[in-house]
Amino acid sequence: MMSAPFVSLAGSVQGVMLRVLVALVPAIAVHVWLYGPGVLIQLAVASAVALATEALMLKLRGSPVAPFLSDLSALVTAWLLALSLPSLAPWWLVAVGTAFAIAVAKHLYGGLGNNLFNPAMVGYCVLIISFPAHMTRWPAPVALPGPDLGWIEAAAFIFFGDLPAGAALDALTAATPLDVVKTQLAANRTLTEILGQPVGHAVPDGSVWLALAYAAGGLFLLQQRVITWHVPVAYLAALAVVAGLFHAADADRYAGPLFHLTYGASVIGAFFILTDPVSGPTTPIGKLLFAASAAALTYLIRVFGGYPDGVAFAVLIMNMAVPLIDAYTQLPVYGKKPPGSGGAP
């Protein structure tokens, strides 16, 4: 029980970041179950590059290395980015994205607490724009027929591009459900026809388990008061509403809310990316506006844009609007009247 004046000390940066890393563990386990040990190799590469880049940038900026390196913020960026990339992506792709996220999106803005944009999503967008072929080459889930890659085979492919004898790259990869639906709709097929057959990663409901794992981690963050309910609830509800309205207008053209909530980066975006306290709004109303707007942008980019998923672009676009959102949603300081209300300030 707290005693008066009911002031609690905020947790340390290291403690908050550690909770975020712990919350990602269930999703990492499901990722490994679905896509094999390549996921862990990508996490290791991203972590090593993130820590090395963080140390280099701190040294160049004349800041103490050990305290900032041990706050774990670089690892959070690395893990979020690595989990957004295909598990068999070449190592240099992970390294380039991670280094760009830490060096440019984080330290060129002044380091932790000063970055305008979410560093992990900056790294992701740089990669999807620069290397679209590698970024869309997701491995088929292990439940699908085809060669399974163990630790050695996955490492050989990630670091050297070597495949096991007799294995073909096409047999290892599969389009994501969002990609399949987008491509097939462009070919004038209906959703009833498209969803009536196995769709890319949708075997056997692996994406559902992945979404549930991210949601479980998100609930842990809510219980630990690392995040508040505003962003995940507003984002998922707004995405469901927008998808539901379009689906009601034309069910053979627009997928329903469950499809958009389950597939893609919806749940990790709601609980782990949009909730970044540095690049997001500070007021409760601002968080609701920020998340709902990001959900609408996510849907519009997915359905009408050039990329199958739109979470990363929606996050960065809304990051730019955060100063404006904060300015118009700040409650007046006690004892002062808001501008334009008349009277003495």
CSV table of C-alpha atoms in Angstrom, one decimal:
chain,number,residue,atom,x,y,z
A,1,MET,CA,0.0,0.0,0.0
A,2,MET,CA,1.3,3.4,-0.9
A,3,SER,CA,1.4,6.2,1.7
A,4,ALA,CA,0.7,9.9,1.0
A,5,PRO,CA,1.4,11.8,-1.2
A,6,PHE,CA,0.9,8.7,-3.4
A,7,VAL,CA,3.9,9.3,-5.5
A,8,SER,CA,5.5,6.2,-7.0
A,9,LEU,CA,8.9,6.0,-8.6
A,10,ALA,CA,9.0,5.2,-12.2
A,11,GLY,CA,10.8,2.0,-13.1
A,12,SER,CA,14.3,2.2,-14.5
A,13,VAL,CA,14.8,2.1,-18.3
A,14,GLN,CA,16.6,-1.2,-17.9
A,15,GLY,CA,13.7,-2.7,-15.9
A,16,VAL,CA,11.1,-1.6,-18.5
A,17,MET,CA,13.2,-2.9,-21.4
A,18,LEU,CA,13.7,-6.2,-19.7
A,19,ARG,CA,10.0,-6.6,-19.3
A,20,VAL,CA,9.5,-5.9,-23.0
A,21,LEU,CA,12.1,-8.6,-23.9
A,22,VAL,CA,10.4,-11.1,-21.5
A,23,ALA,CA,7.0,-10.3,-23.1
A,24,LEU,CA,8.4,-11.2,-26.5
A,25,VAL,CA,9.5,-14.7,-25.4
A,26,PRO,CA,6.1,-16.4,-26.1
A,27,ALA,CA,6.1,-15.0,-29.6
A,28,ILE,CA,9.7,-16.0,-30.2
A,29,ALA,CA,8.8,-19.6,-29.2
A,30,VAL,CA,5.9,-19.6,-31.7
A,31,HIS,CA,8.1,-18.1,-34.4
A,32,VAL,CA,10.6,-20.9,-33.9
A,33,TRP,CA,7.8,-23.5,-33.9
A,34,LEU,CA,6.5,-22.1,-37.2
A,35,TYR,CA,9.7,-21.1,-39.0
A,36,GLY,CA,12.5,-23.1,-37.5
A,37,PRO,CA,15.8,-22.1,-35.7
A,38,GLY,CA,16.6,-19.5,-38.3
A,39,VAL,CA,14.5,-17.1,-36.1
A,40,LEU,CA,17.0,-17.5,-33.2
A,41,ILE,CA,20.0,-16.9,-35.6
A,42,GLN,CA,18.4,-13.7,-36.8
A,43,LEU,CA,17.8,-12.6,-33.2
A,44,ALA,CA,21.4,-13.3,-32.4
A,45,VAL,CA,22.7,-11.4,-35.5
A,46,ALA,CA,20.4,-8.4,-34.8
A,47,SER,CA,21.4,-8.3,-31.1
A,48,ALA,CA,25.1,-8.4,-31.8
A,49,VAL,CA,24.9,-5.7,-34.5
A,50,ALA,CA,22.6,-3.5,-32.3
A,51,LEU,CA,25.0,-3.6,-29.3
A,52,ALA,CA,28.1,-3.0,-31.5
A,53,THR,CA,26.4,-0.1,-33.3
A,54,GLU,CA,25.1,1.4,-30.0
A,55,ALA,CA,28.6,1.2,-28.5
A,56,LEU,CA,30.2,2.8,-31.6
A,57,MET,CA,27.7,5.7,-31.7
A,58,LEU,CA,28.0,6.3,-27.9
A,59,LYS,CA,31.7,6.4,-28.3
A,60,LEU,CA,31.5,8.8,-31.3
A,61,ARG,CA,29.1,11.1,-29.4
A,62,GLY,CA,31.4,11.1,-26.3
A,63,SER,CA,28.7,9.5,-24.1
A,64,PRO,CA,29.5,6.8,-21.5
A,65,VAL,CA,29.1,3.4,-23.1
A,66,ALA,CA,28.4,1.0,-20.3
A,67,PRO,CA,25.4,2.7,-18.7
A,68,PHE,CA,23.5,3.2,-22.0
A,69,LEU,CA,24.6,-0.2,-23.4
A,70,SER,CA,23.2,-2.0,-20.4
A,71,ASP,CA,19.8,-0.3,-20.5
A,72,LEU,CA,18.7,-3.0,-23.0
A,73,SER,CA,17.0,-0.5,-25.3
A,74,ALA,CA,19.2,-1.5,-28.3
A,75,LEU,CA,18.2,-5.1,-27.7
A,76,VAL,CA,14.5,-4.2,-27.8
A,77,THR,CA,15.0,-2.5,-31.2
A,78,ALA,CA,17.0,-5.5,-32.5
A,79,TRP,CA,14.4,-8.1,-31.4
A,80,LEU,CA,11.4,-6.2,-32.8
A,81,LEU,CA,13.1,-5.7,-36.1
A,82,ALA,CA,14.4,-9.3,-36.3
A,83,LEU,CA,10.9,-10.7,-35.6
A,84,SER,CA,9.6,-8.6,-38.4
A,85,LEU,CA,12.0,-10.1,-41.0
A,86,PRO,CA,11.9,-13.4,-42.8
A,87,SER,CA,13.7,-16.0,-40.7
A,88,LEU,CA,15.9,-17.1,-43.5
A,89,ALA,CA,16.8,-13.6,-44.7
A,90,PRO,CA,20.5,-13.1,-45.4
A,91,TRP,CA,22.6,-12.0,-42.4
A,92,TRP,CA,23.7,-8.8,-44.1
A,93,LEU,CA,20.0,-7.7,-44.5
A,94,VAL,CA,19.4,-8.0,-40.8
A,95,ALA,CA,22.7,-6.3,-40.1
A,96,VAL,CA,22.0,-3.3,-42.4
A,97,GLY,CA,18.5,-2.8,-41.0
A,98,THR,CA,19.6,-3.0,-37.4
A,99,ALA,CA,22.6,-0.7,-37.9
A,100,PHE,CA,20.5,1.9,-39.7
A,101,ALA,CA,17.8,1.7,-36.9
A,102,ILE,CA,20.3,2.3,-34.2
A,103,ALA,CA,22.7,4.7,-35.9
A,104,VAL,CA,20.3,6.9,-37.9
A,105,ALA,CA,16.8,6.5,-36.4
A,106,LYS,CA,18.0,6.6,-32.8
A,107,HIS,CA,21.4,8.3,-32.3
A,108,LEU,CA,21.2,11.0,-35.1
A,109,TYR,CA,18.2,12.3,-33.2
A,110,GLY,CA,20.1,12.4,-29.9
A,111,GLY,CA,19.8,8.8,-28.6
A,112,LEU,CA,17.3,7.2,-26.3
A,113,GLY,CA,14.4,9.4,-25.4
A,114,ASN,CA,14.9,11.8,-28.3
A,115,ASN,CA,14.1,9.8,-31.4
A,116,LEU,CA,11.1,11.1,-33.4
A,117,PHE,CA,10.5,7.8,-35.2
A,118,ASN,CA,10.3,4.2,-34.0
A,119,PRO,CA,13.8,2.9,-34.7
A,120,ALA,CA,12.8,-0.7,-35.5
A,121,MET,CA,10.1,0.5,-38.0
A,122,VAL,CA,12.6,2.9,-39.6
A,123,GLY,CA,15.0,-0.1,-40.2
A,124,TYR,CA,12.1,-2.2,-41.5
A,125,CYS,CA,10.9,0.4,-44.0
A,126,VAL,CA,14.5,1.0,-45.2
A,127,LEU,CA,14.8,-2.7,-45.9
A,128,ILE,CA,11.3,-3.2,-47.5
A,129,ILE,CA,11.9,-0.3,-49.9
A,130,SER,CA,15.6,-1.1,-50.7
A,131,PHE,CA,15.4,-4.9,-50.8
A,132,PRO,CA,11.8,-6.0,-51.5
A,133,ALA,CA,12.7,-9.3,-53.0
A,134,HIS,CA,14.5,-10.5,-49.8
A,135,MET,CA,11.9,-9.0,-47.5
A,136,THR,CA,9.0,-10.9,-49.1
A,137,ARG,CA,10.8,-14.2,-49.1
A,138,TRP,CA,9.2,-15.7,-46.0
A,139,PRO,CA,9.9,-19.4,-45.3
A,140,ALA,CA,7.0,-21.7,-45.5
A,141,PRO,CA,5.8,-22.9,-42.0
A,142,VAL,CA,7.3,-26.2,-40.9
A,143,ALA,CA,3.8,-27.8,-41.0
A,144,LEU,CA,3.8,-27.5,-44.8
A,145,PRO,CA,5.4,-30.3,-46.9
A,146,GLY,CA,9.0,-29.5,-47.9
A,147,PRO,CA,12.5,-29.7,-46.6
A,148,ASP,CA,13.0,-28.7,-42.9
A,149,LEU,CA,16.1,-26.7,-42.1
A,150,GLY,CA,17.9,-27.5,-38.8
A,151,TRP,CA,20.4,-25.3,-37.1
A,152,ILE,CA,23.3,-26.1,-39.5
A,153,GLU,CA,21.2,-25.9,-42.7
A,154,ALA,CA,19.6,-22.6,-41.6
A,155,ALA,CA,22.9,-21.1,-40.7
A,156,ALA,CA,24.5,-22.2,-44.0
A,157,PHE,CA,21.7,-20.5,-45.9
A,158,ILE,CA,21.6,-17.3,-43.8
A,159,PHE,CA,25.4,-16.7,-43.9
A,160,PHE,CA,26.4,-18.3,-47.2
A,161,GLY,CA,23.2,-18.8,-49.2
A,162,ASP,CA,23.9,-22.6,-49.4
A,163,LEU,CA,20.8,-24.9,-49.6
A,164,PRO,CA,20.8,-28.6,-48.7
A,165,ALA,CA,21.4,-30.9,-51.7
A,166,GLY,CA,18.2,-31.3,-53.7
A,167,ALA,CA,16.4,-28.4,-52.0
A,168,ALA,CA,15.1,-25.5,-54.0
A,169,LEU,CA,14.4,-22.0,-52.7
A,170,ASP,CA,10.9,-22.1,-54.0
A,171,ALA,CA,10.2,-25.2,-51.9
A,172,LEU,CA,11.3,-23.3,-48.7
A,173,THR,CA,9.3,-20.2,-49.2
A,174,ALA,CA,5.7,-19.2,-49.3
A,175,ALA,CA,3.8,-16.0,-49.8
A,176,THR,CA,2.2,-14.5,-46.7
A,177,PRO,CA,-1.7,-14.5,-46.4
A,178,LEU,CA,-1.8,-10.7,-46.9
A,179,ASP,CA,0.4,-11.0,-50.0
A,180,VAL,CA,-1.6,-13.9,-51.4
A,181,VAL,CA,-4.9,-12.1,-51.0
A,182,LYS,CA,-3.6,-8.8,-52.4
A,183,THR,CA,-2.1,-10.6,-55.5
A,184,GLN,CA,-5.1,-12.8,-56.2
A,185,LEU,CA,-7.6,-9.9,-55.8
A,186,ALA,CA,-5.6,-8.0,-58.4
A,187,ALA,CA,-6.1,-11.0,-60.7
A,188,ASN,CA,-9.9,-10.5,-60.4
A,189,ARG,CA,-10.5,-13.5,-58.1
A,190,THR,CA,-13.0,-13.2,-55.2
A,191,LEU,CA,-12.2,-13.6,-51.5
A,192,THR,CA,-14.5,-16.6,-51.5
A,193,GLU,CA,-12.3,-18.3,-54.1
A,194,ILE,CA,-9.0,-17.2,-52.5
A,195,LEU,CA,-9.8,-18.1,-48.9
A,196,GLY,CA,-11.4,-21.4,-50.1
A,197,GLN,CA,-7.9,-22.9,-50.4
A,198,PRO,CA,-4.8,-22.9,-48.2
A,199,VAL,CA,-3.4,-19.4,-48.1
A,200,GLY,CA,0.4,-19.1,-47.7
A,201,HIS,CA,1.3,-19.1,-44.0
A,202,ALA,CA,-2.3,-19.9,-42.9
A,203,VAL,CA,-1.4,-23.5,-42.1
A,204,PRO,CA,-2.5,-24.7,-39.7
A,205,ASP,CA,-3.7,-21.5,-38.0
A,206,GLY,CA,-0.1,-20.7,-37.2
A,207,SER,CA,-0.7,-17.0,-37.6
A,208,VAL,CA,-3.5,-17.2,-35.0
A,209,TRP,CA,-1.1,-18.8,-32.5
A,210,LEU,CA,1.5,-16.1,-33.3
A,211,ALA,CA,-1.1,-13.3,-32.7
A,212,LEU,CA,-2.2,-15.0,-29.5
A,213,ALA,CA,1.5,-15.2,-28.3
A,214,TYR,CA,2.0,-11.5,-29.0
A,215,ALA,CA,-1.3,-10.7,-27.2
A,216,ALA,CA,-0.1,-12.7,-24.2
A,217,GLY,CA,3.1,-10.7,-24.1
A,218,GLY,CA,1.0,-7.5,-24.4
A,219,LEU,CA,-1.2,-8.5,-21.5
A,220,PHE,CA,1.9,-9.1,-19.4
A,221,LEU,CA,3.1,-5.5,-20.3
A,222,LEU,CA,-0.3,-4.2,-19.3
A,223,GLN,CA,-0.2,-6.1,-16.0
A,224,GLN,CA,3.2,-4.7,-15.3
A,225,ARG,CA,2.0,-1.2,-16.2
A,226,VAL,CA,4.7,-0.9,-18.8
A,227,ILE,CA,2.0,0.2,-21.3
A,228,THR,CA,-1.5,1.4,-20.9
A,229,TRP,CA,-4.7,0.0,-22.6
A,230,HIS,CA,-5.3,3.0,-24.8
A,231,VAL,CA,-3.1,2.2,-27.7
A,232,PRO,CA,-3.7,-1.5,-28.2
A,233,VAL,CA,-7.4,-1.2,-27.6
A,234,ALA,CA,-7.9,1.8,-29.9
A,235,TYR,CA,-5.7,0.3,-32.6
A,236,LEU,CA,-7.3,-3.2,-32.7
A,237,ALA,CA,-10.8,-1.8,-32.3
A,238,ALA,CA,-10.3,0.8,-35.1
A,239,LEU,CA,-8.8,-1.8,-37.4
A,240,ALA,CA,-11.7,-4.1,-36.8
A,241,VAL,CA,-14.3,-1.4,-37.4
A,242,VAL,CA,-12.7,-0.2,-40.6
A,243,ALA,CA,-12.3,-3.7,-41.9
A,244,GLY,CA,-15.8,-4.5,-40.9
A,245,LEU,CA,-17.3,-1.5,-42.7
A,246,PHE,CA,-15.5,-2.4,-46.0
A,247,HIS,CA,-16.3,-6.1,-45.6
A,248,ALA,CA,-20.0,-5.3,-45.1
A,249,ALA,CA,-19.9,-3.2,-48.3
A,250,ASP,CA,-18.4,-6.0,-50.4
A,251,ALA,CA,-17.5,-9.2,-48.7
A,252,ASP,CA,-16.0,-10.7,-51.9
A,253,ARG,CA,-13.5,-7.8,-52.2
A,254,TYR,CA,-12.6,-6.8,-48.7
A,255,ALA,CA,-11.5,-9.3,-46.0
A,256,GLY,CA,-13.2,-9.2,-42.6
A,257,PRO,CA,-12.0,-7.9,-39.3
A,258,LEU,CA,-10.7,-11.3,-38.1
A,259,PHE,CA,-8.4,-11.6,-41.1
A,260,HIS,CA,-6.8,-8.2,-40.6
A,261,LEU,CA,-6.5,-8.7,-36.8
A,262,THR,CA,-4.9,-12.1,-37.2
A,263,TYR,CA,-2.5,-11.8,-40.1
A,264,GLY,CA,0.4,-9.4,-40.6
A,265,ALA,CA,1.9,-7.3,-37.9
A,266,SER,CA,-1.4,-6.1,-36.3
A,267,VAL,CA,-1.0,-7.5,-32.8
A,268,ILE,CA,2.8,-6.9,-32.4
A,269,GLY,CA,2.1,-3.4,-33.7
A,270,ALA,CA,-0.7,-2.8,-31.2
A,271,PHE,CA,1.2,-4.0,-28.1
A,272,PHE,CA,4.9,-3.6,-28.9
A,273,ILE,CA,5.5,-1.0,-31.6
A,274,LEU,CA,2.8,1.7,-31.3
A,275,THR,CA,3.2,1.7,-27.5
A,276,ASP,CA,6.8,3.1,-27.8
A,277,PRO,CA,6.7,5.8,-25.1
A,278,VAL,CA,9.3,8.0,-26.9
A,279,SER,CA,7.8,8.2,-30.4
A,280,GLY,CA,4.2,8.1,-29.3
A,281,PRO,CA,1.8,10.7,-27.7
A,282,THR,CA,1.8,11.3,-24.0
A,283,THR,CA,-1.8,12.1,-23.3
A,284,PRO,CA,-4.6,9.4,-23.0
A,285,ILE,CA,-6.8,11.1,-25.7
A,286,GLY,CA,-3.7,11.6,-27.9
A,287,LYS,CA,-2.9,7.9,-27.6
A,288,LEU,CA,-6.5,7.0,-28.7
A,289,LEU,CA,-6.3,9.3,-31.7
A,290,PHE,CA,-2.8,8.1,-32.6
A,291,ALA,CA,-3.6,4.4,-32.5
A,292,ALA,CA,-7.0,4.8,-34.3
A,293,SER,CA,-5.4,6.8,-37.0
A,294,ALA,CA,-2.6,4.3,-37.4
A,295,ALA,CA,-5.2,1.5,-37.7
A,296,ALA,CA,-7.0,3.3,-40.5
A,297,LEU,CA,-3.7,3.9,-42.3
A,298,THR,CA,-2.7,0.3,-41.8
A,299,TYR,CA,-5.9,-0.8,-43.5
A,300,LEU,CA,-5.7,1.7,-46.3
A,301,ILE,CA,-2.1,0.8,-47.1
A,302,ARG,CA,-2.8,-3.0,-47.0
A,303,VAL,CA,-5.9,-2.8,-49.2
A,304,PHE,CA,-5.1,0.1,-51.6
A,305,GLY,CA,-1.3,0.6,-51.2
A,306,GLY,CA,1.6,-1.1,-52.9
A,307,TYR,CA,2.7,-3.2,-49.9
A,308,PRO,CA,0.8,-6.2,-48.4
A,309,ASP,CA,1.2,-4.9,-44.9
A,310,GLY,CA,1.1,-1.3,-43.7
A,311,VAL,CA,1.9,-1.4,-40.0
A,312,ALA,CA,5.4,0.0,-40.3
A,313,PHE,CA,4.5,2.8,-42.7
A,314,ALA,CA,1.4,3.7,-40.6
A,315,VAL,CA,3.6,3.9,-37.4
A,316,LEU,CA,6.1,6.2,-39.1
A,317,ILE,CA,3.4,8.5,-40.6
A,318,MET,CA,1.7,8.8,-37.2
A,319,ASN,CA,5.0,9.4,-35.5
A,320,MET,CA,5.2,12.6,-37.5
A,321,ALA,CA,1.9,13.7,-36.2
A,322,VAL,CA,2.7,13.1,-32.5
A,323,PRO,CA,3.8,16.7,-31.7
A,324,LEU,CA,0.6,18.1,-33.2
A,325,ILE,CA,-1.5,15.5,-31.3
A,326,ASP,CA,0.2,16.3,-28.0
A,327,ALA,CA,-0.3,20.0,-28.6
A,328,TYR,CA,-4.0,19.7,-29.1
A,329,THR,CA,-4.7,17.1,-26.4
A,330,GLN,CA,-2.8,18.4,-23.5
A,331,LEU,CA,-5.0,19.3,-20.6
A,332,PRO,CA,-4.7,22.9,-19.3
A,333,VAL,CA,-2.3,23.4,-16.5
A,334,TYR,CA,-4.1,23.8,-13.2
A,335,GLY,CA,-4.6,27.5,-12.4
A,336,LYS,CA,-4.3,28.5,-16.1
A,337,LYS,CA,-7.0,28.9,-18.7
A,338,PRO,CA,-6.5,27.4,-22.1
A,339,PRO,CA,-5.6,29.8,-24.9
A,340,GLY,CA,-8.6,31.6,-26.5
A,341,SER,CA,-10.8,31.1,-23.5
A,342,GLY,CA,-10.5,34.7,-22.4
A,343,GLY,CA,-9.5,36.0,-19.0
A,344,ALA,CA,-6.1,36.3,-17.4
A,345,PRO,CA,-3.8,33.4,-17.9
